[in-house]
């Protein structure tokens, strides 16, 4: 294959396949193309496939791979990687996420606008227009790291993180968006809030979003937010 990659052992029951060194749409596409290939050509003995920004962690049962489990599994993976990964994947699943921007729902919107030299309406427009794609889940159950944010909105995290962020908060940092599924601490810049529940422990699957999903944010007003929140409860 043409893409650079690496395969490293992570303990005796997990290995890590690295498919790039930068967090960007191209690397993410290779990661998810590799995940699709693994699912299309399953390997007996793999327990879990965990995609991240630039890597795929594979948790496996060593007893299924003979006297040299890592070497045996690595050889099988090299076979799968012998052909170029098709970064032109099938159309992703598109999930619509309603967001109420600004005010108590988005306490950092005005600060973001000022720091970017934009009006708040322009910040909202750029956020709505961005090509959002879930790179990975992490930090908290169902917490999506979403790439594709318009570079005009790129900025660092807050200097002082908040200790309590309401569930559903939609926030940005660097060139990514996140949605807080639970009340947690956090240092991202909050633009708004969604009434949609991203994580339900008893649901199947428990996470609304998954790596590779495309996200379409839709603007709603406060009355619609409260009505949707009430209908959910």
Short mmCIF file of C-alpha atoms in Angstrom, two decimals, residues 30-206:
data_model
loop_
_atom_site.label_atom_id
_atom_site.label_comp_id
_atom_site.label_asym_id
_atom_site.label_seq_id
_atom_site.Cartn_x
_atom_site.Cartn_y
_atom_site.Cartn_z
CA UNK A 30 -8.18 5.85 6.12
CA UNK A 31 -8.94 4.86 9.71
CA UNK A 32 -12.59 4.20 8.93
CA UNK A 33 -11.80 2.50 5.63
CA UNK A 34 -9.58 0.09 7.54
CA UNK A 35 -12.33 -0.52 10.10
CA UNK A 36 -14.75 -1.29 7.26
CA UNK A 37 -12.25 -3.74 5.78
CA UNK A 38 -11.83 -5.49 9.13
CA UNK A 39 -15.60 -5.84 9.47
CA UNK A 40 -15.97 -7.06 5.90
CA UNK A 41 -13.15 -9.60 6.38
CA UNK A 42 -13.45 -10.52 10.08
CA UNK A 43 -10.56 -12.17 11.89
CA UNK A 44 -11.50 -14.86 14.38
CA UNK A 45 -10.18 -13.99 17.81
CA UNK A 46 -10.61 -10.22 17.61
CA UNK A 47 -12.66 -9.01 20.60
CA UNK A 48 -13.03 -5.31 19.81
CA UNK A 49 -12.15 -2.75 17.13
CA UNK A 50 -11.58 0.77 18.48
CA UNK A 51 -10.96 3.57 15.94
CA UNK A 52 -9.37 6.83 17.10
CA UNK A 53 -7.95 9.94 15.41
CA UNK A 54 -5.07 8.23 13.59
CA UNK A 55 -5.11 4.67 14.92
CA UNK A 56 -7.20 1.54 15.27
CA UNK A 57 -6.77 -0.49 18.45
CA UNK A 58 -7.49 -4.20 18.10
CA UNK A 59 -8.21 -6.14 21.27
CA UNK A 60 -7.72 -9.86 20.72
CA UNK A 61 -7.66 -13.26 22.41
CA UNK A 62 -4.02 -14.43 22.24
CA UNK A 63 -5.00 -18.10 22.56
CA UNK A 64 -6.60 -17.86 19.11
CA UNK A 65 -3.31 -17.02 17.38
CA UNK A 66 -0.94 -19.84 18.24
CA UNK A 67 2.43 -19.66 20.04
CA UNK A 68 3.30 -16.16 18.72
CA UNK A 69 -0.02 -14.25 18.88
CA UNK A 70 1.26 -10.75 18.07
CA UNK A 71 3.37 -11.89 15.12
CA UNK A 72 0.57 -14.06 13.76
CA UNK A 73 -2.06 -11.33 13.97
CA UNK A 74 0.35 -8.75 12.60
CA UNK A 75 0.98 -10.95 9.56
CA UNK A 76 -2.77 -11.23 8.97
CA UNK A 77 -3.14 -7.47 9.21
CA UNK A 78 -0.30 -6.94 6.76
CA UNK A 79 -2.26 -9.03 4.28
CA UNK A 80 -5.29 -6.77 4.77
CA UNK A 81 -3.11 -3.70 4.36
CA UNK A 82 -1.40 -4.98 1.22
CA UNK A 83 -4.06 -3.31 -0.93
CA UNK A 84 -4.56 0.48 -0.73
CA UNK A 85 -7.31 1.61 1.56
CA UNK A 86 -10.19 3.18 -0.30
CA UNK A 87 -10.66 6.54 1.39
CA UNK A 88 -13.68 7.14 -0.85
CA UNK A 89 -16.04 5.31 1.44
CA UNK A 90 -19.73 4.76 1.03
CA UNK A 91 -21.91 7.72 1.96
CA UNK A 92 -21.80 8.12 5.74
CA UNK A 93 -24.80 7.97 8.00
CA UNK A 94 -26.04 11.55 8.48
CA UNK A 95 -27.33 12.48 11.93
CA UNK A 96 -29.24 15.73 12.43
CA UNK A 97 -28.53 17.52 15.71
CA UNK A 98 -30.72 20.52 16.65
CA UNK A 99 -28.86 23.28 18.52
CA UNK A 100 -30.01 26.38 20.37
CA UNK A 101 -27.13 28.83 20.04
CA UNK A 102 -26.08 31.60 22.42
CA UNK A 103 -27.53 32.97 25.63
CA UNK A 104 -27.59 30.61 28.58
CA UNK A 105 -27.28 27.71 26.14
CA UNK A 106 -24.08 29.00 24.53
CA UNK A 107 -22.25 31.20 27.05
CA UNK A 108 -19.06 31.45 24.97
CA UNK A 109 -20.66 32.45 21.65
CA UNK A 110 -20.00 36.17 22.01
CA UNK A 111 -16.42 35.61 23.20
CA UNK A 112 -15.74 33.29 20.25
CA UNK A 113 -17.15 35.90 17.86
CA UNK A 114 -14.97 38.63 19.32
CA UNK A 115 -11.82 36.52 19.22
CA UNK A 116 -12.52 35.48 15.63
CA UNK A 117 -13.39 39.02 14.51
CA UNK A 118 -16.85 37.91 13.42
CA UNK A 119 -20.44 38.63 14.34
CA UNK A 120 -22.25 36.01 16.41
CA UNK A 121 -24.55 35.33 13.46
CA UNK A 122 -21.53 34.67 11.25
CA UNK A 123 -20.06 32.28 13.83
CA UNK A 124 -23.34 30.37 13.90
CA UNK A 125 -23.53 30.31 10.10
CA UNK A 126 -19.98 29.00 9.76
CA UNK A 127 -20.62 26.34 12.36
CA UNK A 128 -23.81 25.21 10.61
CA UNK A 129 -22.05 25.13 7.23
CA UNK A 130 -18.99 23.16 8.37
CA UNK A 131 -18.53 19.60 7.07
CA UNK A 132 -18.83 17.86 10.44
CA UNK A 133 -17.66 14.24 10.72
CA UNK A 134 -17.21 12.15 13.86
CA UNK A 135 -13.55 11.20 14.17
CA UNK A 136 -13.86 9.14 17.35
CA UNK A 137 -15.64 8.68 20.69
CA UNK A 138 -13.74 9.20 23.94
CA UNK A 139 -13.32 11.12 27.21
CA UNK A 140 -16.85 10.19 28.40
CA UNK A 141 -19.47 7.65 27.20
CA UNK A 142 -20.83 8.79 23.84
CA UNK A 143 -18.59 11.90 23.71
CA UNK A 144 -17.87 12.64 20.00
CA UNK A 145 -14.79 14.39 18.69
CA UNK A 146 -16.10 15.94 15.47
CA UNK A 147 -13.76 17.17 12.75
CA UNK A 148 -14.43 19.48 9.83
CA UNK A 149 -14.88 22.78 11.68
CA UNK A 150 -14.36 25.81 9.46
CA UNK A 151 -10.78 27.06 10.10
CA UNK A 152 -12.11 30.58 10.72
CA UNK A 153 -13.52 29.28 14.02
CA UNK A 154 -10.37 27.47 15.15
CA UNK A 155 -9.26 28.51 18.63
CA UNK A 156 -7.68 26.99 21.74
CA UNK A 157 -9.58 25.62 24.69
CA UNK A 158 -10.54 27.96 27.51
CA UNK A 159 -7.70 28.96 29.82
CA UNK A 160 -9.81 27.94 32.82
CA UNK A 161 -12.02 24.87 32.31
CA UNK A 162 -15.50 24.76 33.79
CA UNK A 163 -16.18 22.20 36.51
CA UNK A 164 -19.78 21.54 35.40
CA UNK A 165 -20.98 21.59 31.80
CA UNK A 166 -24.66 20.79 31.10
CA UNK A 167 -25.43 17.69 29.02
CA UNK A 168 -25.97 18.49 25.36
CA UNK A 169 -23.56 21.43 25.29
CA UNK A 170 -22.11 21.94 21.81
CA UNK A 171 -18.60 23.37 21.96
CA UNK A 172 -15.53 24.00 19.81
CA UNK A 173 -11.75 23.91 20.28
CA UNK A 174 -8.95 23.94 17.75
CA UNK A 175 -10.65 22.72 14.53
CA UNK A 176 -13.15 20.40 16.14
CA UNK A 177 -16.61 20.37 17.67
CA UNK A 178 -17.75 18.23 20.58
CA UNK A 179 -21.08 17.53 22.27
CA UNK A 180 -21.07 16.81 25.99
CA UNK A 181 -23.36 13.80 26.52
CA UNK A 182 -23.19 13.98 30.33
CA UNK A 183 -22.54 16.65 32.94
CA UNK A 184 -18.74 16.73 33.17
CA UNK A 185 -15.93 19.23 33.54
CA UNK A 186 -14.56 20.63 30.30
CA UNK A 187 -12.58 23.41 28.69
CA UNK A 188 -14.11 23.72 25.22
CA UNK A 189 -15.85 26.94 24.07
CA UNK A 190 -19.61 26.42 24.33
CA UNK A 191 -21.65 27.77 21.40
CA UNK A 192 -25.02 26.19 22.16
CA UNK A 193 -26.92 23.18 23.45
CA UNK A 194 -28.91 20.33 21.97
CA UNK A 195 -31.92 18.63 23.58
CA UNK A 196 -30.92 15.34 21.96
CA UNK A 197 -29.63 12.64 24.31
CA UNK A 198 -26.34 11.22 23.05
CA UNK A 199 -25.90 8.40 25.56
CA UNK A 200 -28.38 6.03 27.20
CA UNK A 201 -26.83 3.14 29.08
CA UNK A 202 -29.88 0.90 28.60
CA UNK A 203 -30.28 1.54 24.88
CA UNK A 204 -28.93 -0.63 22.08
CA UNK A 205 -26.65 0.83 20.93
CA UNK A 206 -26.09 3.12 23.93
#
